[in-house]
PDB file of C-alpha atoms in Angstrom:
ATOM      1  CA  MET A   1       0.000   0.000   0.000  1.00 41.00           C
ATOM      2  CA  ALA A   2       2.872   2.360   0.805  1.00 43.00           C
ATOM      3  CA  VAL A   3       4.535   1.325  -2.440  1.00 47.00           C
ATOM      4  CA  ASP A   4       1.330   2.044  -4.396  1.00 48.00           C
ATOM      5  CA  GLY A   5       1.144   5.460  -2.793  1.00 53.00           C
ATOM      6  CA  GLU A   6       4.696   6.272  -3.720  1.00 59.00           C
ATOM      7  CA  GLU A   7       4.070   5.152  -7.299  1.00 61.00           C
ATOM      8  CA  ASP A   8       1.026   7.445  -7.515  1.00 64.00           C
ATOM      9  CA  ASP A   9       3.058  10.351  -6.197  1.00 73.00           C
ATOM     10  CA  LEU A  10       5.584   9.808  -8.992  1.00 78.00           C
ATOM     11  CA  LEU A  11       3.128   9.226 -11.828  1.00 85.00           C
ATOM     12  CA  LEU A  12       0.528  11.750 -10.675  1.00 90.00           C
ATOM     13  CA  PRO A  13       2.396  14.453  -8.754  1.00 92.00           C
ATOM     14  CA  LEU A  14       0.460  17.380  -7.306  1.00 96.00           C
ATOM     15  CA  ARG A  15       1.488  20.955  -7.991  1.00 97.00           C
ATOM     16  CA  ARG A  16      -0.059  24.409  -8.310  1.00 97.00           C
ATOM     17  CA  LEU A  17      -1.954  25.347 -11.475  1.00 97.00           C
ATOM     18  CA  GLU A  18       0.224  26.901 -14.180  1.00 96.00           C
ATOM     19  CA  ILE A  19      -0.722  28.986 -17.195  1.00 94.00           C
ATOM     20  CA  SER A  20       0.328  26.189 -19.550  1.00 94.00           C
ATOM     21  CA  ASP A  21      -2.348  23.924 -18.012  1.00 95.00           C
ATOM     22  CA  ASN A  22      -4.993  25.447 -20.276  1.00 93.00           C
ATOM     23  CA  ALA A  23      -3.463  23.390 -23.080  1.00 93.00           C
ATOM     24  CA  LYS A  24      -3.329  20.295 -20.870  1.00 96.00           C
ATOM     25  CA  GLY A  25      -7.075  19.898 -20.422  1.00 94.00           C
ATOM     26  CA  PHE A  26      -7.601  21.738 -17.118  1.00 95.00           C
ATOM     27  CA  VAL A  27     -10.884  23.413 -18.098  1.00 92.00           C
ATOM     28  CA  GLU A  28     -12.036  20.246 -19.902  1.00 92.00           C
ATOM     29  CA  LEU A  29     -11.562  18.400 -16.615  1.00 94.00           C
ATOM     30  CA  LEU A  30     -13.722  20.977 -14.803  1.00 93.00           C
ATOM     31  CA  SER A  31     -16.514  20.270 -17.290  1.00 90.00           C
ATOM     32  CA  GLN A  32     -16.805  16.797 -15.694  1.00 91.00           C
ATOM     33  CA  LEU A  33     -17.956  18.725 -12.618  1.00 89.00           C
ATOM     34  CA  SER A  34     -20.141  21.349 -14.252  1.00 84.00           C
ATOM     35  CA  PRO A  35     -21.472  20.532 -17.732  1.00 79.00           C
ATOM     36  CA  ALA A  36     -22.161  24.240 -18.409  1.00 78.00           C
ATOM     37  CA  THR A  37     -18.382  24.752 -18.514  1.00 76.00           C
ATOM     38  CA  SER A  38     -16.902  25.610 -21.906  1.00 82.00           C
ATOM     39  CA  PRO A  39     -13.274  25.924 -23.034  1.00 83.00           C
ATOM     40  CA  LEU A  40     -11.578  29.281 -22.382  1.00 85.00           C
ATOM     41  CA  SER A  41      -9.434  31.101 -24.920  1.00 88.00           C
ATOM     42  CA  ASP A  42      -5.832  31.591 -23.844  1.00 88.00           C
ATOM     43  CA  ALA A  43      -6.593  35.286 -23.246  1.00 91.00           C
ATOM     44  CA  ASP A  44      -9.634  34.557 -21.050  1.00 90.00           C
ATOM     45  CA  PHE A  45      -7.739  31.863 -19.172  1.00 92.00           C
ATOM     46  CA  LEU A  46      -4.848  34.224 -18.584  1.00 93.00           C
ATOM     47  CA  ALA A  47      -7.148  36.992 -17.324  1.00 92.00           C
ATOM     48  CA  ARG A  48      -8.817  34.658 -14.811  1.00 92.00           C
ATOM     49  CA  PHE A  49      -5.441  33.211 -13.815  1.00 94.00           C
ATOM     50  CA  ALA A  50      -4.193  36.743 -13.090  1.00 93.00           C
ATOM     51  CA  ASP A  51      -7.315  37.572 -11.006  1.00 90.00           C
ATOM     52  CA  LEU A  52      -6.640  34.559  -8.829  1.00 92.00           C
ATOM     53  CA  ALA A  53      -2.858  34.990  -8.685  1.00 93.00           C
ATOM     54  CA  ALA A  54      -3.470  38.472  -7.275  1.00 91.00           C
ATOM     55  CA  LEU A  55      -4.963  36.785  -4.196  1.00 92.00           C
ATOM     56  CA  GLY A  56      -1.589  35.223  -3.400  1.00 93.00           C
ATOM     57  CA  ASP A  57      -1.710  32.375  -0.900  1.00 94.00           C
ATOM     58  CA  ASP A  58      -5.354  33.196  -0.140  1.00 95.00           C
ATOM     59  CA  HIS A  59      -6.303  31.262  -3.264  1.00 96.00           C
ATOM     60  CA  LEU A  60      -4.697  28.046  -4.428  1.00 97.00           C
ATOM     61  CA  ILE A  61      -5.554  25.650  -7.226  1.00 97.00           C
ATOM     62  CA  VAL A  62      -3.819  22.289  -7.147  1.00 98.00           C
ATOM     63  CA  VAL A  63      -3.594  19.961 -10.139  1.00 98.00           C
ATOM     64  CA  ALA A  64      -2.292  16.465 -10.817  1.00 97.00           C
ATOM     65  CA  GLU A  65      -0.568  16.055 -14.175  1.00 96.00           C
ATOM     66  CA  ASP A  66      -0.390  12.523 -15.472  1.00 94.00           C
ATOM     67  CA  GLN A  67       3.274  12.063 -16.330  1.00 92.00           C
ATOM     68  CA  ARG A  68       2.403   9.483 -18.977  1.00 92.00           C
ATOM     69  CA  SER A  69      -0.127  11.548 -20.949  1.00 94.00           C
ATOM     70  CA  GLY A  70       0.808  15.118 -19.973  1.00 95.00           C
ATOM     71  CA  ARG A  71      -2.870  15.745 -19.158  1.00 96.00           C
ATOM     72  CA  ILE A  72      -4.373  17.291 -16.023  1.00 97.00           C
ATOM     73  CA  VAL A  73      -6.356  14.510 -14.377  1.00 97.00           C
ATOM     74  CA  ALA A  74      -7.332  15.971 -10.998  1.00 97.00           C
ATOM     75  CA  THR A  75      -7.808  19.367  -9.441  1.00 97.00           C
ATOM     76  CA  GLY A  76      -9.243  21.214  -6.481  1.00 98.00           C
ATOM     77  CA  SER A  77      -9.107  24.745  -5.109  1.00 98.00           C
ATOM     78  CA  VAL A  78      -9.212  26.468  -1.767  1.00 98.00           C
ATOM     79  CA  PHE A  79      -9.684  30.121  -0.966  1.00 96.00           C
ATOM     80  CA  LEU A  80      -9.063  31.588   2.422  1.00 96.00           C
ATOM     81  CA  GLU A  81     -11.637  34.019   3.710  1.00 95.00           C
ATOM     82  CA  PRO A  82     -10.410  36.553   6.288  1.00 92.00           C
ATOM     83  CA  LYS A  83     -12.975  37.019   9.073  1.00 92.00           C
ATOM     84  CA  PHE A  84     -13.635  39.402  11.922  1.00 91.00           C
ATOM     85  CA  LEU A  85     -14.913  36.397  13.885  1.00 87.00           C
ATOM     86  CA  ARG A  86     -12.750  34.493  16.346  1.00 82.00           C
ATOM     87  CA  GLY A  87     -10.163  37.193  16.808  1.00 79.00           C
ATOM     88  CA  GLY A  88      -9.755  37.838  13.086  1.00 80.00           C
ATOM     89  CA  SER A  89      -9.268  34.247  11.938  1.00 89.00           C
ATOM     90  CA  LYS A  90      -9.626  32.706   8.484  1.00 94.00           C
ATOM     91  CA  VAL A  91     -11.793  29.964   7.012  1.00 96.00           C
ATOM     92  CA  GLY A  92     -10.720  27.850   4.047  1.00 98.00           C
ATOM     93  CA  HIS A  93     -13.350  27.112   1.406  1.00 98.00           C
ATOM     94  CA  ILE A  94     -12.636  24.063  -0.733  1.00 98.00           C
ATOM     95  CA  GLU A  95     -14.183  24.209  -4.207  1.00 97.00           C
ATOM     96  CA  ASP A  96     -14.169  22.386  -7.522  1.00 96.00           C
ATOM     97  CA  VAL A  97     -12.581  19.081  -6.573  1.00 97.00           C
ATOM     98  CA  VAL A  98     -12.665  16.732  -9.532  1.00 96.00           C
ATOM     99  CA  VAL A  99     -10.786  13.604 -10.550  1.00 96.00           C
ATOM    100  CA  ASP A 100     -10.861  12.422 -14.172  1.00 95.00           C
ATOM    101  CA  ALA A 101     -13.256   9.487 -14.476  1.00 92.00           C
ATOM    102  CA  ALA A 102     -10.437   7.462 -16.078  1.00 91.00           C
ATOM    103  CA  VAL A 103      -8.172   7.579 -12.993  1.00 91.00           C
ATOM    104  CA  ARG A 104     -10.665   7.274 -10.126  1.00 88.00           C
ATOM    105  CA  GLY A 105     -10.158   4.667  -7.424  1.00 88.00           C
ATOM    106  CA  GLN A 106      -6.484   5.533  -6.844  1.00 89.00           C
ATOM    107  CA  HIS A 107      -7.003   7.843  -3.831  1.00 93.00           C
ATOM    108  CA  LEU A 108      -6.093  10.830  -5.976  1.00 95.00           C
ATOM    109  CA  GLY A 109      -9.137  12.758  -4.686  1.00 96.00           C
ATOM    110  CA  GLN A 110      -8.028  12.223  -1.103  1.00 97.00           C
ATOM    111  CA  ARG A 111      -4.531  13.470  -1.935  1.00 97.00           C
ATOM    112  CA  VAL A 112      -6.025  16.611  -3.533  1.00 98.00           C
ATOM    113  CA  VAL A 113      -8.248  17.320  -0.530  1.00 98.00           C
ATOM    114  CA  ARG A 114      -5.392  16.731   1.914  1.00 98.00           C
ATOM    115  CA  TYR A 115      -3.154  19.112  -0.068  1.00 98.00           C
ATOM    116  CA  LEU A 116      -5.813  21.849   0.107  1.00 98.00           C
ATOM    117  CA  ALA A 117      -6.590  21.289   3.785  1.00 98.00           C
ATOM    118  CA  ASP A 118      -2.874  21.308   4.662  1.00 98.00           C
ATOM    119  CA  HIS A 119      -2.486  24.646   2.874  1.00 98.00           C
ATOM    120  CA  ALA A 120      -5.432  26.163   4.779  1.00 98.00           C
ATOM    121  CA  LYS A 121      -4.127  24.873   8.097  1.00 97.00           C
ATOM    122  CA  ALA A 122      -0.596  26.170   7.477  1.00 97.00           C
ATOM    123  CA  ALA A 123      -2.056  29.577   6.558  1.00 95.00           C
ATOM    124  CA  GLY A 124      -3.822  29.866   9.916  1.00 94.00           C
ATOM    125  CA  CYS A 125      -7.400  28.811   9.107  1.00 96.00           C
ATOM    126  CA  TYR A 126      -9.331  27.368  12.034  1.00 95.00           C
ATOM    127  CA  LYS A 127     -11.346  25.108   9.694  1.00 97.00           C
ATOM    128  CA  VAL A 128     -11.972  24.212   6.066  1.00 98.00           C
ATOM    129  CA  ILE A 129     -15.476  23.730   4.725  1.00 98.00           C
ATOM    130  CA  LEU A 130     -17.018  22.567   1.473  1.00 98.00           C
ATOM    131  CA  ASP A 131     -20.376  21.766  -0.059  1.00 98.00           C
ATOM    132  CA  CYS A 132     -21.124  18.478  -1.797  1.00 97.00           C
ATOM    133  CA  THR A 133     -23.918  16.188  -2.831  1.00 97.00           C
ATOM    134  CA  PRO A 134     -24.932  13.640  -0.180  1.00 97.00           C
ATOM    135  CA  ASP A 135     -23.404  10.769  -2.193  1.00 97.00           C
ATOM    136  CA  LEU A 136     -19.952  12.272  -1.535  1.00 97.00           C
ATOM    137  CA  ARG A 137     -20.444  12.318   2.266  1.00 97.00           C
ATOM    138  CA  SER A 138     -18.529   9.088   2.819  1.00 97.00           C
ATOM    139  CA  PHE A 139     -15.651  10.210   0.584  1.00 97.00           C
ATOM    140  CA  TYR A 140     -15.205  13.393   2.609  1.00 98.00           C
ATOM    141  CA  GLU A 141     -15.600  11.488   5.859  1.00 98.00           C
ATOM    142  CA  LYS A 142     -12.606   9.413   4.759  1.00 96.00           C
ATOM    143  CA  CYS A 143     -10.780  12.740   4.351  1.00 97.00           C
ATOM    144  CA  GLY A 144     -11.576  13.608   7.992  1.00 97.00           C
ATOM    145  CA  PHE A 145     -14.604  15.850   7.429  1.00 98.00           C
ATOM    146  CA  THR A 146     -17.927  15.644   9.237  1.00 98.00           C
ATOM    147  CA  GLU A 147     -21.344  16.755   8.041  1.00 98.00           C
ATOM    148  CA  LYS A 148     -22.163  20.087   9.592  1.00 97.00           C
ATOM    149  CA  ASN A 149     -24.932  22.104   7.922  1.00 97.00           C
ATOM    150  CA  ILE A 150     -27.045  22.458   4.825  1.00 98.00           C
ATOM    151  CA  GLN A 151     -26.212  24.467   1.724  1.00 98.00           C
ATOM    152  CA  MET A 152     -28.793  26.861   0.252  1.00 98.00           C
ATOM    153  CA  ALA A 153     -28.474  28.372  -3.229  1.00 98.00           C
ATOM    154  CA  LEU A 154     -30.073  31.163  -5.206  1.00 98.00           C
ATOM    155  CA  TYR A 155     -29.545  31.037  -8.989  1.00 97.00           C
ATOM    156  CA  PHE A 156     -29.786  34.246 -11.033  1.00 96.00           C
TER     157      PHE A 156
ATOM    158  CA  MET B   1     -46.783  46.970   5.019  1.00 41.00           C
ATOM    159  CA  ALA B   2     -45.142  49.334   2.577  1.00 43.00           C
ATOM    160  CA  VAL B   3     -45.179  52.022   5.265  1.00 46.00           C
ATOM    161  CA  ASP B   4     -43.566  49.672   7.780  1.00 48.00           C
ATOM    162  CA  GLY B   5     -40.871  48.859   5.240  1.00 53.00           C
ATOM    163  CA  GLU B   6     -40.138  52.515   4.619  1.00 59.00           C
ATOM    164  CA  GLU B   7     -39.922  53.183   8.347  1.00 61.00           C
ATOM    165  CA  ASP B   8     -37.411  50.343   8.747  1.00 64.00           C
ATOM    166  CA  ASP B   9     -35.331  51.721   5.912  1.00 72.00           C
ATOM    167  CA  LEU B  10     -35.151  55.079   7.686  1.00 78.00           C
ATOM    168  CA  LEU B  11     -34.507  53.798  11.204  1.00 85.00           C
ATOM    169  CA  LEU B  12     -32.253  50.890  10.196  1.00 90.00           C
ATOM    170  CA  PRO B  13     -30.591  51.885   6.945  1.00 92.00           C
ATOM    171  CA  LEU B  14     -28.142  49.473   5.298  1.00 96.00           C
ATOM    172  CA  ARG B  15     -24.676  50.570   4.272  1.00 97.00           C
ATOM    173  CA  ARG B  16     -21.178  49.150   3.867  1.00 97.00           C
ATOM    174  CA  LEU B  17     -19.027  48.494   6.923  1.00 97.00           C
ATOM    175  CA  GLU B  18     -16.877  51.453   7.982  1.00 96.00           C
ATOM    176  CA  ILE B  19     -13.802  51.575  10.202  1.00 94.00           C
ATOM    177  CA  SER B  20     -15.732  53.483  12.878  1.00 94.00           C
ATOM    178  CA  ASP B  21     -18.084  50.497  13.260  1.00 95.00           C
ATOM    179  CA  ASN B  22     -15.608  48.783  15.574  1.00 93.00           C
ATOM    180  CA  ALA B  23     -16.756  51.275  18.230  1.00 93.00           C
ATOM    181  CA  LYS B  24     -20.415  50.685  17.366  1.00 96.00           C
ATOM    182  CA  GLY B  25     -20.556  47.041  18.381  1.00 94.00           C
ATOM    183  CA  PHE B  26     -19.902  45.327  15.049  1.00 95.00           C
ATOM    184  CA  VAL B  27     -17.667  42.563  16.431  1.00 92.00           C
ATOM    185  CA  GLU B  28     -19.884  42.211  19.506  1.00 92.00           C
ATOM    186  CA  LEU B  29     -22.778  41.537  17.152  1.00 94.00           C
ATOM    187  CA  LEU B  30     -20.774  38.803  15.415  1.00 93.00           C
ATOM    188  CA  SER B  31     -20.303  37.107  18.762  1.00 90.00           C
ATOM    189  CA  GLN B  32     -24.050  36.350  18.721  1.00 91.00           C
ATOM    190  CA  LEU B  33     -23.206  34.130  15.742  1.00 89.00           C
ATOM    191  CA  SER B  34     -19.973  32.604  16.988  1.00 84.00           C
ATOM    192  CA  PRO B  35     -19.405  32.597  20.751  1.00 79.00           C
ATOM    193  CA  ALA B  36     -15.654  32.095  20.250  1.00 78.00           C
ATOM    194  CA  THR B  37     -15.513  35.657  18.899  1.00 77.00           C
ATOM    195  CA  SER B  38     -13.716  38.210  21.019  1.00 82.00           C
ATOM    196  CA  PRO B  39     -13.399  41.989  20.672  1.00 82.00           C
ATOM    197  CA  LEU B  40     -10.660  43.256  18.338  1.00 85.00           C
ATOM    198  CA  SER B  41      -8.311  46.104  19.157  1.00 88.00           C
ATOM    199  CA  ASP B  42      -8.578  49.080  16.821  1.00 88.00           C
ATOM    200  CA  ALA B  43      -5.254  48.051  15.250  1.00 91.00           C
ATOM    201  CA  ASP B  44      -6.374  44.458  14.624  1.00 90.00           C
ATOM    202  CA  PHE B  45      -9.718  45.637  13.318  1.00 92.00           C
ATOM    203  CA  LEU B  46      -8.014  48.065  10.954  1.00 94.00           C
ATOM    204  CA  ALA B  47      -5.634  45.391   9.681  1.00 92.00           C
ATOM    205  CA  ARG B  48      -8.480  42.999   8.885  1.00 92.00           C
ATOM    206  CA  PHE B  49     -10.518  45.843   7.391  1.00 94.00           C
ATOM    207  CA  ALA B  50      -7.595  46.652   5.071  1.00 94.00           C
ATOM    208  CA  ASP B  51      -7.219  42.977   4.026  1.00 90.00           C
ATOM    209  CA  LEU B  52     -10.846  42.920   2.966  1.00 92.00           C
ATOM    210  CA  ALA B  53     -10.887  46.380   1.393  1.00 93.00           C
ATOM    211  CA  ALA B  54      -8.037  45.226  -0.857  1.00 91.00           C
ATOM    212  CA  LEU B  55     -10.508  42.773  -2.424  1.00 92.00           C
ATOM    213  CA  GLY B  56     -12.590  45.701  -3.728  1.00 93.00           C
ATOM    214  CA  ASP B  57     -16.095  44.754  -4.855  1.00 94.00           C
ATOM    215  CA  ASP B  58     -15.213  41.059  -4.549  1.00 95.00           C
ATOM    216  CA  HIS B  59     -15.859  41.347  -0.813  1.00 96.00           C
ATOM    217  CA  LEU B  60     -18.616  43.342   0.791  1.00 97.00           C
ATOM    218  CA  ILE B  61     -19.824  43.612   4.374  1.00 97.00           C
ATOM    219  CA  VAL B  62     -23.163  45.301   4.898  1.00 98.00           C
ATOM    220  CA  VAL B  63     -24.345  46.638   8.240  1.00 98.00           C
ATOM    221  CA  ALA B  64     -27.518  48.190   9.621  1.00 97.00           C
ATOM    222  CA  GLU B  65     -26.919  50.993  12.097  1.00 96.00           C
ATOM    223  CA  ASP B  66     -29.815  51.723  14.411  1.00 94.00           C
ATOM    224  CA  GLN B  67     -30.334  55.472  14.069  1.00 92.00           C
ATOM    225  CA  ARG B  68     -31.745  55.658  17.612  1.00 92.00           C
ATOM    226  CA  SER B  69     -28.878  53.932  19.431  1.00 94.00           C
ATOM    227  CA  GLY B  70     -25.973  54.378  17.014  1.00 95.00           C
ATOM    228  CA  ARG B  71     -25.287  50.635  17.340  1.00 96.00           C
ATOM    229  CA  ILE B  72     -24.736  48.077  14.568  1.00 97.00           C
ATOM    230  CA  VAL B  73     -27.714  45.716  14.807  1.00 97.00           C
ATOM    231  CA  ALA B  74     -27.401  43.571  11.687  1.00 97.00           C
ATOM    232  CA  THR B  75     -24.699  42.475   9.285  1.00 97.00           C
ATOM    233  CA  GLY B  76     -23.846  40.038   6.541  1.00 98.00           C
ATOM    234  CA  SER B  77     -21.025  39.562   4.059  1.00 98.00           C
ATOM    235  CA  VAL B  78     -20.551  38.228   0.573  1.00 98.00           C
ATOM    236  CA  PHE B  79     -17.359  37.411  -1.228  1.00 96.00           C
ATOM    237  CA  LEU B  80     -17.209  36.734  -4.924  1.00 96.00           C
ATOM    238  CA  GLU B  81     -15.117  33.804  -6.033  1.00 95.00           C
ATOM    239  CA  PRO B  82     -13.760  33.957  -9.583  1.00 92.00           C
ATOM    240  CA  LYS B  83     -14.008  30.565 -11.313  1.00 92.00           C
ATOM    241  CA  PHE B  84     -12.691  28.891 -14.412  1.00 91.00           C
ATOM    242  CA  LEU B  85     -16.040  27.078 -14.616  1.00 87.00           C
ATOM    243  CA  ARG B  86     -18.870  28.281 -16.847  1.00 82.00           C
ATOM    244  CA  GLY B  87     -16.758  30.461 -19.102  1.00 79.00           C
ATOM    245  CA  GLY B  88     -14.951  32.131 -16.215  1.00 80.00           C
ATOM    246  CA  SER B  89     -17.958  33.093 -14.096  1.00 89.00           C
ATOM    247  CA  LYS B  90     -18.179  34.017 -10.429  1.00 94.00           C
ATOM    248  CA  VAL B  91     -20.010  32.589  -7.421  1.00 96.00           C
ATOM    249  CA  GLY B  92     -21.091  34.705  -4.460  1.00 98.00           C
ATOM    250  CA  HIS B  93     -20.603  33.216  -1.000  1.00 98.00           C
ATOM    251  CA  ILE B  94     -22.796  34.732   1.702  1.00 98.00           C
ATOM    252  CA  GLU B  95     -21.318  34.510   5.200  1.00 97.00           C
ATOM    253  CA  ASP B  96     -21.883  35.769   8.732  1.00 96.00           C
ATOM    254  CA  VAL B  97     -25.469  36.993   8.528  1.00 97.00           C
ATOM    255  CA  VAL B  98     -26.647  38.039  11.972  1.00 96.00           C
ATOM    256  CA  VAL B  99     -29.421  40.233  13.323  1.00 96.00           C
ATOM    257  CA  ASP B 100     -29.265  41.489  16.910  1.00 95.00           C
ATOM    258  CA  ALA B 101     -31.684  39.446  19.033  1.00 92.00           C
ATOM    259  CA  ALA B 102     -33.319  42.718  20.178  1.00 91.00           C
ATOM    260  CA  VAL B 103     -34.478  43.711  16.679  1.00 91.00           C
ATOM    261  CA  ARG B 104     -35.485  40.389  15.151  1.00 88.00           C
ATOM    262  CA  GLY B 105     -38.907  39.967  13.519  1.00 88.00           C
ATOM    263  CA  GLN B 106     -38.663  43.160  11.460  1.00 89.00           C
ATOM    264  CA  HIS B 107     -37.481  41.553   8.217  1.00 93.00           C
ATOM    265  CA  LEU B 108     -34.042  43.065   8.705  1.00 95.00           C
ATOM    266  CA  GLY B 109     -32.394  39.714   7.948  1.00 96.00           C
ATOM    267  CA  GLN B 110     -34.215  39.490   4.629  1.00 97.00           C
ATOM    268  CA  ARG B 111     -33.107  43.008   3.729  1.00 97.00           C
ATOM    269  CA  VAL B 112     -29.483  42.106   4.524  1.00 98.00           C
ATOM    270  CA  VAL B 113     -29.611  38.939   2.412  1.00 98.00           C
ATOM    271  CA  ARG B 114     -31.287  40.760  -0.484  1.00 98.00           C
ATOM    272  CA  TYR B 115     -28.610  43.487  -0.364  1.00 98.00           C
ATOM    273  CA  LEU B 116     -25.850  40.862  -0.573  1.00 98.00           C
ATOM    274  CA  ALA B 117     -27.556  38.847  -3.325  1.00 98.00           C
ATOM    275  CA  ASP B 118     -28.204  42.010  -5.362  1.00 98.00           C
ATOM    276  CA  HIS B 119     -24.527  42.909  -5.112  1.00 98.00           C
ATOM    277  CA  ALA B 120     -23.461  39.448  -6.294  1.00 98.00           C
ATOM    278  CA  LYS B 121     -25.927  39.513  -9.183  1.00 97.00           C
ATOM    279  CA  ALA B 122     -24.859  42.995 -10.307  1.00 97.00           C
ATOM    280  CA  ALA B 123     -21.216  41.864 -10.211  1.00 95.00           C
ATOM    281  CA  GLY B 124     -21.917  39.006 -12.631  1.00 94.00           C
ATOM    282  CA  CYS B 125     -22.258  35.995 -10.333  1.00 96.00           C
ATOM    283  CA  TYR B 126     -24.407  33.187 -11.708  1.00 95.00           C
ATOM    284  CA  LYS B 127     -25.506  32.196  -8.191  1.00 97.00           C
ATOM    285  CA  VAL B 128     -25.047  32.922  -4.503  1.00 98.00           C
ATOM    286  CA  ILE B 129     -24.678  30.135  -1.963  1.00 98.00           C
ATOM    287  CA  LEU B 130     -24.511  29.888   1.801  1.00 98.00           C
ATOM    288  CA  ASP B 131     -24.383  27.320   4.578  1.00 98.00           C
ATOM    289  CA  CYS B 132     -26.785  27.331   7.515  1.00 97.00           C
ATOM    290  CA  THR B 133     -28.292  25.138  10.184  1.00 97.00           C
ATOM    291  CA  PRO B 134     -31.470  23.314   9.126  1.00 97.00           C
ATOM    292  CA  ASP B 135     -33.625  25.540  11.369  1.00 97.00           C
ATOM    293  CA  LEU B 136     -32.802  28.500   9.082  1.00 97.00           C
ATOM    294  CA  ARG B 137     -33.991  26.683   5.940  1.00 97.00           C
ATOM    295  CA  SER B 138     -37.408  28.373   5.937  1.00 97.00           C
ATOM    296  CA  PHE B 139     -35.884  31.822   6.506  1.00 97.00           C
ATOM    297  CA  TYR B 140     -33.650  31.432   3.461  1.00 98.00           C
ATOM    298  CA  GLU B 141     -36.494  29.946   1.431  1.00 98.00           C
ATOM    299  CA  LYS B 142     -38.373  33.206   2.096  1.00 96.00           C
ATOM    300  CA  CYS B 143     -35.289  34.964   0.659  1.00 97.00           C
ATOM    301  CA  GLY B 144     -35.668  32.905  -2.541  1.00 97.00           C
ATOM    302  CA  PHE B 145     -33.066  30.212  -1.812  1.00 98.00           C
ATOM    303  CA  THR B 146     -33.530  26.470  -2.177  1.00 98.00           C
ATOM    304  CA  GLU B 147     -31.735  23.693  -0.352  1.00 98.00           C
ATOM    305  CA  LYS B 148     -29.073  22.262  -2.621  1.00 97.00           C
ATOM    306  CA  ASN B 149     -26.338  20.219  -0.939  1.00 97.00           C
ATOM    307  CA  ILE B 150     -24.727  19.327   2.353  1.00 98.00           C
ATOM    308  CA  GLN B 151     -21.874  21.155   4.059  1.00 98.00           C
ATOM    309  CA  MET B 152     -18.876  19.213   5.357  1.00 98.00           C
ATOM    310  CA  ALA B 153     -16.313  20.705   7.751  1.00 98.00           C
ATOM    311  CA  LEU B 154     -12.860  19.841   9.026  1.00 98.00           C
ATOM    312  CA  TYR B 155     -11.730  21.663  12.184  1.00 97.00           C
ATOM    313  CA  PHE B 156      -8.034  22.085  12.895  1.00 96.00           C
TER     314      PHE B 156
END
C-alpha cells in the first residue's frame, strides 16, 4: 500500500496550477464537474489566472498532471476568507474538486483534498469547509470531514 | 406593510461596513453568531478591514446601524469567487449573517440577504450560496433560496 502510494506520487504528482495547463485539459476536466463549462481562450484563461494569482496564498488551485499523458487529471481549489470572527481568523473554502473518471479509485481525490486542507491549516485557518452532494459524504468522511450544515443556493 | 418597510429603511438603513463600526458594536454583534468571537483592538480591526478592502467589490460587508442607538444591529457579508467554470464566471458566497436578538422579527435579515444577493448579481455571479443550520432553511427559502447540498467541515 505504501509502495502504491509512492508510485502514484511519482506518476501523478500534485502541484499548483500553471498557465500552460490550459493546453493540458484543465478546463475540460472541470466540465466533468459542471457541464455548463466551456473551453476558455488563452486570453480569457490568462485573465482569470491573473485575477486569482493576485490573491496570493489566499487562493490556491492544485492539479495532478499525469506524467504518462501530460494531461491534467485531478484538481481542487481552496480560498481563504479573512474574518472578523474568532479574533480575526480565516476559514478555508474548498471548491471544484474533480478527478478524471479514467483515474478514479487511486485515492487521488483524497490526496487533492489533503493538499488543500494542509495549505489552509498552514495559513492559519481554524477550519476548512465545502459543499457536496450527499453521495460524496462518505468520501469526505474518509478525508476527515464531518457533516455540519445544509447548503442553500439562489440562482440568477 | 409598505409604510412599515419605509420606516425600517429610515430607522435601520443598510450601508457598507466602515472603520468606525468597531466602536459601534460590530464585532460584539458577530459574537451572537460565533461565541468564540472576542473583541478586536482598533489596530487588529483596521488590519483585517484593510485585508478585505483590498478585495474591492469582490468582498462586501453590509451593516444596519440603528439610528436611535448608534449601534450596529445587523450584518452580513458576501465574497465573490472567480471561477474557471462556466466560461470564467463568479459565485457569491454569503457569510456571517446576523441580526441582533433585540431587533429580530422586522425583516431586517431578509433586507441584509437581499442586499448581498443584489450585489453578487450585479457583479456578474451566476448564483449565490450559503451554509446554515437546518432551522434556518425556511428563513432562506423566504429569501428565494432552495436547499441544494450538504456542508462538510474539518476543524483544525
